[in-house]
PDB file of C-alpha atoms in Angstrom:
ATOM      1  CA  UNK S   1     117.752 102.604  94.501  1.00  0.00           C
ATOM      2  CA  UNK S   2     118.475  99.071  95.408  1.00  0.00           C
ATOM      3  CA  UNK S   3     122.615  99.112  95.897  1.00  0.00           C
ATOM      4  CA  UNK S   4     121.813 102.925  97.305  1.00  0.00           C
ATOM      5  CA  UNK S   5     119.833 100.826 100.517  1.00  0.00           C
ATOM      6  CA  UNK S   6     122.153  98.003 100.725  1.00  0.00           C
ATOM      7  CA  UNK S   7     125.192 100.221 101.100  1.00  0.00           C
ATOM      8  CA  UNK S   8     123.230 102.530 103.395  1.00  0.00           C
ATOM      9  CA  UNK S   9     122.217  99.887 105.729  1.00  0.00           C
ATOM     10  CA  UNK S  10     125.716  98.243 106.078  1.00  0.00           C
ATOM     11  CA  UNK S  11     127.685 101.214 106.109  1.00  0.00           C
ATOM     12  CA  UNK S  12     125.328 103.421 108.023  1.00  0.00           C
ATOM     13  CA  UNK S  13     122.398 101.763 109.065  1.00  0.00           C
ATOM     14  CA  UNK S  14     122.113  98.884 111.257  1.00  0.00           C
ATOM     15  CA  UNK S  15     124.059  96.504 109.462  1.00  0.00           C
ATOM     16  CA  UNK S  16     121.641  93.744 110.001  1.00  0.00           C
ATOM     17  CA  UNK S  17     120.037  91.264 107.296  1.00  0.00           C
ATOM     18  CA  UNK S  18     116.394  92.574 108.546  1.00  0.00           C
ATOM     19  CA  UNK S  19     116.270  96.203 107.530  1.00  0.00           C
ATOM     20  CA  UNK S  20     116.858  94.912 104.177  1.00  0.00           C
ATOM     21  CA  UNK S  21     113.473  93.399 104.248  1.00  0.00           C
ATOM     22  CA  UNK S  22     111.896  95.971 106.684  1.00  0.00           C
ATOM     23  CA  UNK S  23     113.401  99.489 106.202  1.00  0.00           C
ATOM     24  CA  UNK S  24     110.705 102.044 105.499  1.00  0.00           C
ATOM     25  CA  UNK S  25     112.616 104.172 103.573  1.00  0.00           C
ATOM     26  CA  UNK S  26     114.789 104.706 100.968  1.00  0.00           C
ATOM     27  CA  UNK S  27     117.154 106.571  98.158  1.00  0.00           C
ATOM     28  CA  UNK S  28     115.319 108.142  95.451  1.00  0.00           C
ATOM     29  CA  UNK S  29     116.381 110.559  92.287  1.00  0.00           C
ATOM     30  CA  UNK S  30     114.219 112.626  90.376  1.00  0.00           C
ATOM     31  CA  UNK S  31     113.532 110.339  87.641  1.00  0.00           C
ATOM     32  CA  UNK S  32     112.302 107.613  90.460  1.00  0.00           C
ATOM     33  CA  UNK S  33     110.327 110.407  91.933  1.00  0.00           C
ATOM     34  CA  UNK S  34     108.404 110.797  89.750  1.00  0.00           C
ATOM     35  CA  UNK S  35     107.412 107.260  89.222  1.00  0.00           C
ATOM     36  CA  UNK S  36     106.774 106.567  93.508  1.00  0.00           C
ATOM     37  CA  UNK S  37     105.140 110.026  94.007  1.00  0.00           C
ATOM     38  CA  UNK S  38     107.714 110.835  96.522  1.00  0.00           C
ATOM     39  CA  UNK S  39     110.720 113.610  97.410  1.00  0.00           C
ATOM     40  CA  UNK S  40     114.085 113.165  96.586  1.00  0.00           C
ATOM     41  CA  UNK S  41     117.238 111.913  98.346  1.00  0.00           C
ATOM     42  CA  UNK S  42     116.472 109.353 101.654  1.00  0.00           C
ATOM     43  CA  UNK S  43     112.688 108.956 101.764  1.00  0.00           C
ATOM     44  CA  UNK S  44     110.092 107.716 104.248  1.00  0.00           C
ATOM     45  CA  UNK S  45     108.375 105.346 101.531  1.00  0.00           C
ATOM     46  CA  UNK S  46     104.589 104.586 101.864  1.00  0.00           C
ATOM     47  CA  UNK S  47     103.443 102.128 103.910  1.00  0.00           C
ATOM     48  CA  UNK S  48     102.832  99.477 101.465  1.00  0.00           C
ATOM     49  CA  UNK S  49     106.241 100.018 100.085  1.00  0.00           C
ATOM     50  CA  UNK S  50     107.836  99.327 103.618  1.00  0.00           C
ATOM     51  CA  UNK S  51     109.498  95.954 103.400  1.00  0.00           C
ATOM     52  CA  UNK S  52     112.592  97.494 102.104  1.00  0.00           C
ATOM     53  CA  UNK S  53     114.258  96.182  99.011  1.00  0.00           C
ATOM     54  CA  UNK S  54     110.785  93.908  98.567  1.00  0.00           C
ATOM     55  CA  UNK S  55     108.906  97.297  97.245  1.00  0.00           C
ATOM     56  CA  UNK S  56     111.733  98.341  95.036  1.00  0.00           C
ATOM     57  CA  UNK S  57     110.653  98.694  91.541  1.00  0.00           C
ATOM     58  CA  UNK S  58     114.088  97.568  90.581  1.00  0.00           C
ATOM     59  CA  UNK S  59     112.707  93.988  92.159  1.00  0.00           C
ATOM     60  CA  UNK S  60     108.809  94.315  90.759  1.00  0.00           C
ATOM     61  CA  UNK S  61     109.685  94.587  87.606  1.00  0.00           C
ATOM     62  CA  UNK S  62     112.564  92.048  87.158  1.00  0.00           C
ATOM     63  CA  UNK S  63     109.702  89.146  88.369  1.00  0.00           C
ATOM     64  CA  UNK S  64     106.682  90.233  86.347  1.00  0.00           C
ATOM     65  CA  UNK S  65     105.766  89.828  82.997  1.00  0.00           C
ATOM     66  CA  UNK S  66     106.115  92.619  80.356  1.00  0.00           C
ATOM     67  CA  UNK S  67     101.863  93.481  80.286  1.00  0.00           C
ATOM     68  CA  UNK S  68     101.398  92.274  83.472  1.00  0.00           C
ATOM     69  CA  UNK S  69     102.007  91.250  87.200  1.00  0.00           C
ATOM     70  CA  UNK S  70     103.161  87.758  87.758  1.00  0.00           C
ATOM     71  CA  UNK S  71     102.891  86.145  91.389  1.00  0.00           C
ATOM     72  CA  UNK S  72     104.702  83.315  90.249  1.00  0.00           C
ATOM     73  CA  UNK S  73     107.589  84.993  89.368  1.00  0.00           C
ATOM     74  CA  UNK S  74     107.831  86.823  92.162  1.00  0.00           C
ATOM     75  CA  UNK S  75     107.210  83.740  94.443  1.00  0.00           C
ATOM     76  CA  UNK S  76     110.197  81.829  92.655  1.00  0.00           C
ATOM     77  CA  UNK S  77     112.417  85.112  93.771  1.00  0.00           C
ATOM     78  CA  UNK S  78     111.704  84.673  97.418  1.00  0.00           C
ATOM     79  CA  UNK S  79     111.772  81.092  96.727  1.00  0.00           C
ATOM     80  CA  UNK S  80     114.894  80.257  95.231  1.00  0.00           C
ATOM     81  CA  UNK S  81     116.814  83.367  95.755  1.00  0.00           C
ATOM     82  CA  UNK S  82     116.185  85.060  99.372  1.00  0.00           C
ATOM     83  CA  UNK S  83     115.387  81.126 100.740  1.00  0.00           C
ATOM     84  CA  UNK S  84     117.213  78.800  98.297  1.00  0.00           C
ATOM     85  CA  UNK S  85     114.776  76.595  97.871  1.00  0.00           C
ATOM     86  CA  UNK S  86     114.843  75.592  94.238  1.00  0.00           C
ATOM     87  CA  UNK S  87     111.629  73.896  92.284  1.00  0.00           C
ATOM     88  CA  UNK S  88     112.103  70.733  90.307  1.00  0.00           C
ATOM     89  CA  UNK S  89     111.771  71.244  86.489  1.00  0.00           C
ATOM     90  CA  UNK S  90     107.754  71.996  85.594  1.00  0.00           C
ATOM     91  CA  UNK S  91     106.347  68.830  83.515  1.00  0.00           C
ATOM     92  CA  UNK S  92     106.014  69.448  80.042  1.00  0.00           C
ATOM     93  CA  UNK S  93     102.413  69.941  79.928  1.00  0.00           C
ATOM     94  CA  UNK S  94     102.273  72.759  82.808  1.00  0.00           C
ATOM     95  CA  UNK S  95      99.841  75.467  82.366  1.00  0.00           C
ATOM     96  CA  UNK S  96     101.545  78.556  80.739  1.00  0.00           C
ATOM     97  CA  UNK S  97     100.455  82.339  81.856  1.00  0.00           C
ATOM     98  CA  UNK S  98      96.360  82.089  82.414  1.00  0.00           C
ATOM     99  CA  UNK S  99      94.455  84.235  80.135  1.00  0.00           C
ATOM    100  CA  UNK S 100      94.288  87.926  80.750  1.00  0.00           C
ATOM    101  CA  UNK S 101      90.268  88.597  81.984  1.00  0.00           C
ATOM    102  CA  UNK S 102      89.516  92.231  82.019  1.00  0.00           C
ATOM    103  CA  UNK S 103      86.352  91.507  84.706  1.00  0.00           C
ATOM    104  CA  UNK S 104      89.247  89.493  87.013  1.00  0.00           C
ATOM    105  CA  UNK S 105      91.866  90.163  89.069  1.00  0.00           C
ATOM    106  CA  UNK S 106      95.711  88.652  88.273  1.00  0.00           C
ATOM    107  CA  UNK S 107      95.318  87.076  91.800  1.00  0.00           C
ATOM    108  CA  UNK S 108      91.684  84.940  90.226  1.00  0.00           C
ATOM    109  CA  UNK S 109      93.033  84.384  87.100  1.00  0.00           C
ATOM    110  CA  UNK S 110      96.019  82.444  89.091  1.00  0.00           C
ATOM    111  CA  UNK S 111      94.082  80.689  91.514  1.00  0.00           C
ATOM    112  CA  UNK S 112      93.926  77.713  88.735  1.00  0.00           C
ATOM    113  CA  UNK S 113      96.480  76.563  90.214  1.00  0.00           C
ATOM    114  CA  UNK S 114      95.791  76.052  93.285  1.00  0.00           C
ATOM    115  CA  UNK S 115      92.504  74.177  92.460  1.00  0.00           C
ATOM    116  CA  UNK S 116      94.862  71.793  89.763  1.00  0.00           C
ATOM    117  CA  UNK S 117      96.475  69.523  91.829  1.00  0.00           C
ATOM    118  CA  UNK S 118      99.132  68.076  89.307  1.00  0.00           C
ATOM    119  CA  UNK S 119     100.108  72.124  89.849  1.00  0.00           C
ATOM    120  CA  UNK S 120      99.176  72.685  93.349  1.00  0.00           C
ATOM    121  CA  UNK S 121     102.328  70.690  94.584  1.00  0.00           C
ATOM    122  CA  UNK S 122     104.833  73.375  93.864  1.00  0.00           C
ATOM    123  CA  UNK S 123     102.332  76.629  93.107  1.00  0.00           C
ATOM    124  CA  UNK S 124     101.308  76.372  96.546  1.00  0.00           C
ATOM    125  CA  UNK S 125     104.954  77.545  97.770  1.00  0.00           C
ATOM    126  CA  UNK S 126     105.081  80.309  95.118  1.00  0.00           C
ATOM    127  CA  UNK S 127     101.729  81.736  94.287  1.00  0.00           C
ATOM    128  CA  UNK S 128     100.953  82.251  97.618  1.00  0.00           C
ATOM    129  CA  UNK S 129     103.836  83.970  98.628  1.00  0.00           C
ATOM    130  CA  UNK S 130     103.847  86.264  94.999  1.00  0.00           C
ATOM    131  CA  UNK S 131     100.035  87.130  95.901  1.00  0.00           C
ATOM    132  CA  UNK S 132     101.767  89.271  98.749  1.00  0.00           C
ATOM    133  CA  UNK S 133     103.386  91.413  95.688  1.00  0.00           C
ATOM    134  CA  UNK S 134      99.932  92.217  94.313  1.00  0.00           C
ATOM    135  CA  UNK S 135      99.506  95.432  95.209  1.00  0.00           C
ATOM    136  CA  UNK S 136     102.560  96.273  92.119  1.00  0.00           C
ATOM    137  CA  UNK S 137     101.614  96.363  88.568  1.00  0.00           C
ATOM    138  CA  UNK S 138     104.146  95.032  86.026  1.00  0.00           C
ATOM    139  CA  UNK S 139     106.693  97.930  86.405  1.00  0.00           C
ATOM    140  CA  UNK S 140     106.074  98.526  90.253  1.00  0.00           C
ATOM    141  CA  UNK S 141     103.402 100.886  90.543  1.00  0.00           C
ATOM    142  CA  UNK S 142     101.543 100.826  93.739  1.00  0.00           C
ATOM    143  CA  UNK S 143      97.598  99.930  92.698  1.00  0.00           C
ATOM    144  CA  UNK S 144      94.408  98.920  95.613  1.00  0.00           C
ATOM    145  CA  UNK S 145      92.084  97.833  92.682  1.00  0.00           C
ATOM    146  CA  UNK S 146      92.387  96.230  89.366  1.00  0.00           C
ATOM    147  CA  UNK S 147      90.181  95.788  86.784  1.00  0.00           C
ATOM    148  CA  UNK S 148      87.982  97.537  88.686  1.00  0.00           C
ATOM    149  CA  UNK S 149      88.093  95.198  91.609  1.00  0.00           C
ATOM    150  CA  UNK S 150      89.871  95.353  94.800  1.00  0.00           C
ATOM    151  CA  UNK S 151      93.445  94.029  94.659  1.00  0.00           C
ATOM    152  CA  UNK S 152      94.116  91.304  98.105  1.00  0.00           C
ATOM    153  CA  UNK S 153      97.275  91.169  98.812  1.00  0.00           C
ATOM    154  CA  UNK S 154      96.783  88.270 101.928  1.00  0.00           C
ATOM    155  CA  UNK S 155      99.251  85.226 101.147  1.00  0.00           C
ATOM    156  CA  UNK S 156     100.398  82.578 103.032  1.00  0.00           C
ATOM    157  CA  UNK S 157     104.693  81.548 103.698  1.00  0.00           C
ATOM    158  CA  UNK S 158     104.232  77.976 104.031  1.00  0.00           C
ATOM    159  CA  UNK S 159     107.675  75.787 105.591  1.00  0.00           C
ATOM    160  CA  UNK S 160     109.730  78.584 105.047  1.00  0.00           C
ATOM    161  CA  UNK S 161     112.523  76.971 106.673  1.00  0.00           C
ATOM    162  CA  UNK S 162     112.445  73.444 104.333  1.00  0.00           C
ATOM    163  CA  UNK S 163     109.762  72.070 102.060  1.00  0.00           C
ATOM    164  CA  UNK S 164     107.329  69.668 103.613  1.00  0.00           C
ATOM    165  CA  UNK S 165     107.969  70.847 107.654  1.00  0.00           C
ATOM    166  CA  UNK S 166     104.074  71.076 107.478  1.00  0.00           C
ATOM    167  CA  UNK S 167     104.481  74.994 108.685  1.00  0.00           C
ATOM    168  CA  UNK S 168     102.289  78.095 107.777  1.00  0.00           C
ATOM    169  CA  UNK S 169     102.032  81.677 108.452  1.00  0.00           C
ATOM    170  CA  UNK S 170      99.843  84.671 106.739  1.00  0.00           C
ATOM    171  CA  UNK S 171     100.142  87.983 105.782  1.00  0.00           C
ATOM    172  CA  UNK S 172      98.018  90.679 104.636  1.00  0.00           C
ATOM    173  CA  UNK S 173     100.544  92.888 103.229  1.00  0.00           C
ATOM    174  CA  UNK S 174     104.355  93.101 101.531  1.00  0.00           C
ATOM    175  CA  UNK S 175     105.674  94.282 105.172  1.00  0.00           C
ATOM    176  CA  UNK S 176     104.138  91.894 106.891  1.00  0.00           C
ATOM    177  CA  UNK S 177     105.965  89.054 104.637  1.00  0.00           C
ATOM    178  CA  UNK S 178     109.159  91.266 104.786  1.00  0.00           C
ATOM    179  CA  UNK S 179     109.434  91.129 108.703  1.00  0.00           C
ATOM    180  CA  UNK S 180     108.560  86.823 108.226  1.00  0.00           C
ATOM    181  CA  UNK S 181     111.741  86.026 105.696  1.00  0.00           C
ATOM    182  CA  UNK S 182     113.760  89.258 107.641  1.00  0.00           C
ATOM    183  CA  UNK S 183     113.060  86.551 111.057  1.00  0.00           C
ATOM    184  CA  UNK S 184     113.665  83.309 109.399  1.00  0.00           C
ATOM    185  CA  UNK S 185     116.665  81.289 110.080  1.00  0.00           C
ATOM    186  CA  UNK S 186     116.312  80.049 106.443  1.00  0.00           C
ATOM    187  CA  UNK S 187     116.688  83.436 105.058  1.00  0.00           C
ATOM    188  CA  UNK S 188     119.588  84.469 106.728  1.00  0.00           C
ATOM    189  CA  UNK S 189     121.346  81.176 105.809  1.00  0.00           C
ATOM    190  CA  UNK S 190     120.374  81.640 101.906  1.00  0.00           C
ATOM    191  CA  UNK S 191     121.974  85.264 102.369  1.00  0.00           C
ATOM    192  CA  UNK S 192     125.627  83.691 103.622  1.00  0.00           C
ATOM    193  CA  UNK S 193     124.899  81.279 100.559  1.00  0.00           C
ATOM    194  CA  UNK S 194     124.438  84.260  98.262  1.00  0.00           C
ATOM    195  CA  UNK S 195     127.232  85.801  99.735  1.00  0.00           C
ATOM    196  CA  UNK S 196     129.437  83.048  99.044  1.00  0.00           C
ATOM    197  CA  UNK S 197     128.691  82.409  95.521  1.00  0.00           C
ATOM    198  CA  UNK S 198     129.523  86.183  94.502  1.00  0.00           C
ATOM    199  CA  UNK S 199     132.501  86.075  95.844  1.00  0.00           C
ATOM    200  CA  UNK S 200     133.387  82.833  94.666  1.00  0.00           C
ATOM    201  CA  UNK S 201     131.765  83.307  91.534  1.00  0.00           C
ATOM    202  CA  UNK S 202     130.670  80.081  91.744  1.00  0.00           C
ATOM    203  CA  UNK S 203     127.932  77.355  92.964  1.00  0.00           C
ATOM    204  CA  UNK S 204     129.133  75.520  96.073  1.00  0.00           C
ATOM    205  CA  UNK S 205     130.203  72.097  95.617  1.00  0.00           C
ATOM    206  CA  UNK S 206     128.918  70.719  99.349  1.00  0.00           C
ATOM    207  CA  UNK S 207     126.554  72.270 101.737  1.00  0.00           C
ATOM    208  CA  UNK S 208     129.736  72.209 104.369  1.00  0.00           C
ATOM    209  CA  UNK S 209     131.487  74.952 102.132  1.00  0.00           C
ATOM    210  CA  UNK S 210     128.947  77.279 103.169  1.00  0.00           C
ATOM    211  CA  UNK S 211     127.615  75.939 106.289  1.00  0.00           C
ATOM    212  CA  UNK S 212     130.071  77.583 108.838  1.00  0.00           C
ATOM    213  CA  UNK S 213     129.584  80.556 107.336  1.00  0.00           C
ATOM    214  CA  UNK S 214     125.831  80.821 107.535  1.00  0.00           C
ATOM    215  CA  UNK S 215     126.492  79.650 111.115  1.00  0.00           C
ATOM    216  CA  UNK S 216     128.365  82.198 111.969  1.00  0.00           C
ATOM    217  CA  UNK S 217     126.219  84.781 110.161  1.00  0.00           C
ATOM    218  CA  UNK S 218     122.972  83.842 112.141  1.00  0.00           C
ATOM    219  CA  UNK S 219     124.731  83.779 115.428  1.00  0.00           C
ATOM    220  CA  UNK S 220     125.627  87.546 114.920  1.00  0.00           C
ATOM    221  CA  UNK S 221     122.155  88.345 114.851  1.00  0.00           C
ATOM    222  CA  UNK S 222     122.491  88.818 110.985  1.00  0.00           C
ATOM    223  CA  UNK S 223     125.522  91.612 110.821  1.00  0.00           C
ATOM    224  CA  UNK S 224     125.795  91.257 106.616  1.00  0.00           C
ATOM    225  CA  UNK S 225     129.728  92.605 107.589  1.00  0.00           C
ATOM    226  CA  UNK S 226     130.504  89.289 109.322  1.00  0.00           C
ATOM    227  CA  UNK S 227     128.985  87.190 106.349  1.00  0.00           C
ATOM    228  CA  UNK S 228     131.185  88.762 104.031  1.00  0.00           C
ATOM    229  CA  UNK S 229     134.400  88.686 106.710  1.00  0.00           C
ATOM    230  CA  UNK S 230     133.133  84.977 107.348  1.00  0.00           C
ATOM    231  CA  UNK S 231     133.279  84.098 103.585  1.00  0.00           C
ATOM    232  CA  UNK S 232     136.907  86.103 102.465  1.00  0.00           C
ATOM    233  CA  UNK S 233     138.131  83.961 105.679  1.00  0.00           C
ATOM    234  CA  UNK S 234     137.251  80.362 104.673  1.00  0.00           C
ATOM    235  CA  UNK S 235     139.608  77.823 103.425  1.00  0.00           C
ATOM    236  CA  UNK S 236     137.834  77.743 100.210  1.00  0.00           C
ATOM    237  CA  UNK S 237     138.490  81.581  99.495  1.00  0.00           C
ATOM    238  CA  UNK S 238     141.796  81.404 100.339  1.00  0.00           C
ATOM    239  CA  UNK S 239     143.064  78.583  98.777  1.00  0.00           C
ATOM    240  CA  UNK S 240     142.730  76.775  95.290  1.00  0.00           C
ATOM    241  CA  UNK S 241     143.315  73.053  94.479  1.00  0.00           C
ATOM    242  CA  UNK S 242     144.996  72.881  91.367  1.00  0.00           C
ATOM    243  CA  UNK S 243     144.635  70.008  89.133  1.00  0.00           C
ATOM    244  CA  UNK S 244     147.292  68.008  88.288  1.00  0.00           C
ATOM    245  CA  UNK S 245     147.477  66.955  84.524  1.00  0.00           C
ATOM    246  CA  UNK S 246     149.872  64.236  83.252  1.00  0.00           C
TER     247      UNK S 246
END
């Protein structure tokens, strides 16, 4: 389902960043059918679902846990890998997965975190964004209660452009944080660096590696074409340093 949208939207949609993180439909077979509750072939998904690849099941389940749901998991995805902002190791005596309560919700159970504030410092970036995610079960099923209570799926993107800018917006649903990251400047330049390490297959050495070519890739109103013509174009695609041995 996933590389069925991306190559949809570059080839034949819009071929912009944003409709990754917005489209409102997408490419199902029968065996996804019948897990979503929807046709075949291009779908209109349900509204919940709309933040493109966000609602993918493909996505849901890779961040969750194997019984259960996981907001922190699926804040470290938009975290480090749609907004490249990585998390300093956790200290050794962090807090492992709270305690399943069948009278609570995943989203109480994790709110520890927030009230610990030896763990607030970094769960405030990631629980609050995975709390968007909450209305997905471990393997992507859409739910609106759990445990027999209502499931809130309000969150908050705090300095999504660099920790510590002092910046905050809410949500109240998964589109709603889709059409935030699809509009940041932050996520678009994370994509260019994503683009660049798979075709590299590499981490860059310097930020100025990739820096032109997230440039670039923002000023074209996020055409994913130009980020990959950007990247096969560089200096440091086309030519390798070799190193000299004695």
């Amino acid at each position: 389902e996933t590389p069925a949208l991306f190559e949809h939207v570059v080839f034949e949609g819009t071929g912009r960043f944003d409709e990754l993180l917005t489209a409102n439909y997408s490419f199902v077979d029968a065996t996804l059918a019948r897990h979503l509750g929807t046709g075949t072939g291009r779908v209109e998904v349900p509204a919940i679902r709309a933040a493109g690849l966000l609602g993918h099941s493909s996505v849901l389940t890779s961040y969750a846990h194997s019984d259960q749901s996981s907001p922190v998991k699926r804040g470290v995805f938009v975290r480090e890998h749609l907004l490249c902002q990585e998390f300093p190791t956790p200290p050794a005596n962090a807090g492992g997965v709270p305690r399943i309560d069948p009278n609570a919700t995943t989203r109480e159970r994790f709110r520890q975190h927030s009230a610990d504030p030896s763990c607030r410092a970094c769960h405030q970036y990631m629980d609050e964004v995975g709390f968007g995610f909450e209305g997905f079960d471990a393997i992507g099923s859409a739910r609106s209660v759990e445990n027999g209570n209502p499931i809130d799926t309000t969150g908050e993107l705090r300095d999504v452009e660099a920790f510590g800018a002092g910046t905050k917006s809410t949500f109240t649903t998964l589109p709603q944080l889709g059409a935030q990251l699809a509009a940041s400047r932050r996520a678009k330049a994370c994509f260019a660096t994503m683009v660049f390490r798979a075709t590299h297959g590499r981490l860059e050495a310097e930020a100025c590696a990739v820096g032109p070519i997230a440039e670039a890739f923002i000023r074209s109103n996020g055409d994913v074409k130009e980020a990959f013509v950007q990247t096969l174009a560089s200096d440091q695609f086309l030519h390798r340093s070799a190193e000299v041995k004695p």
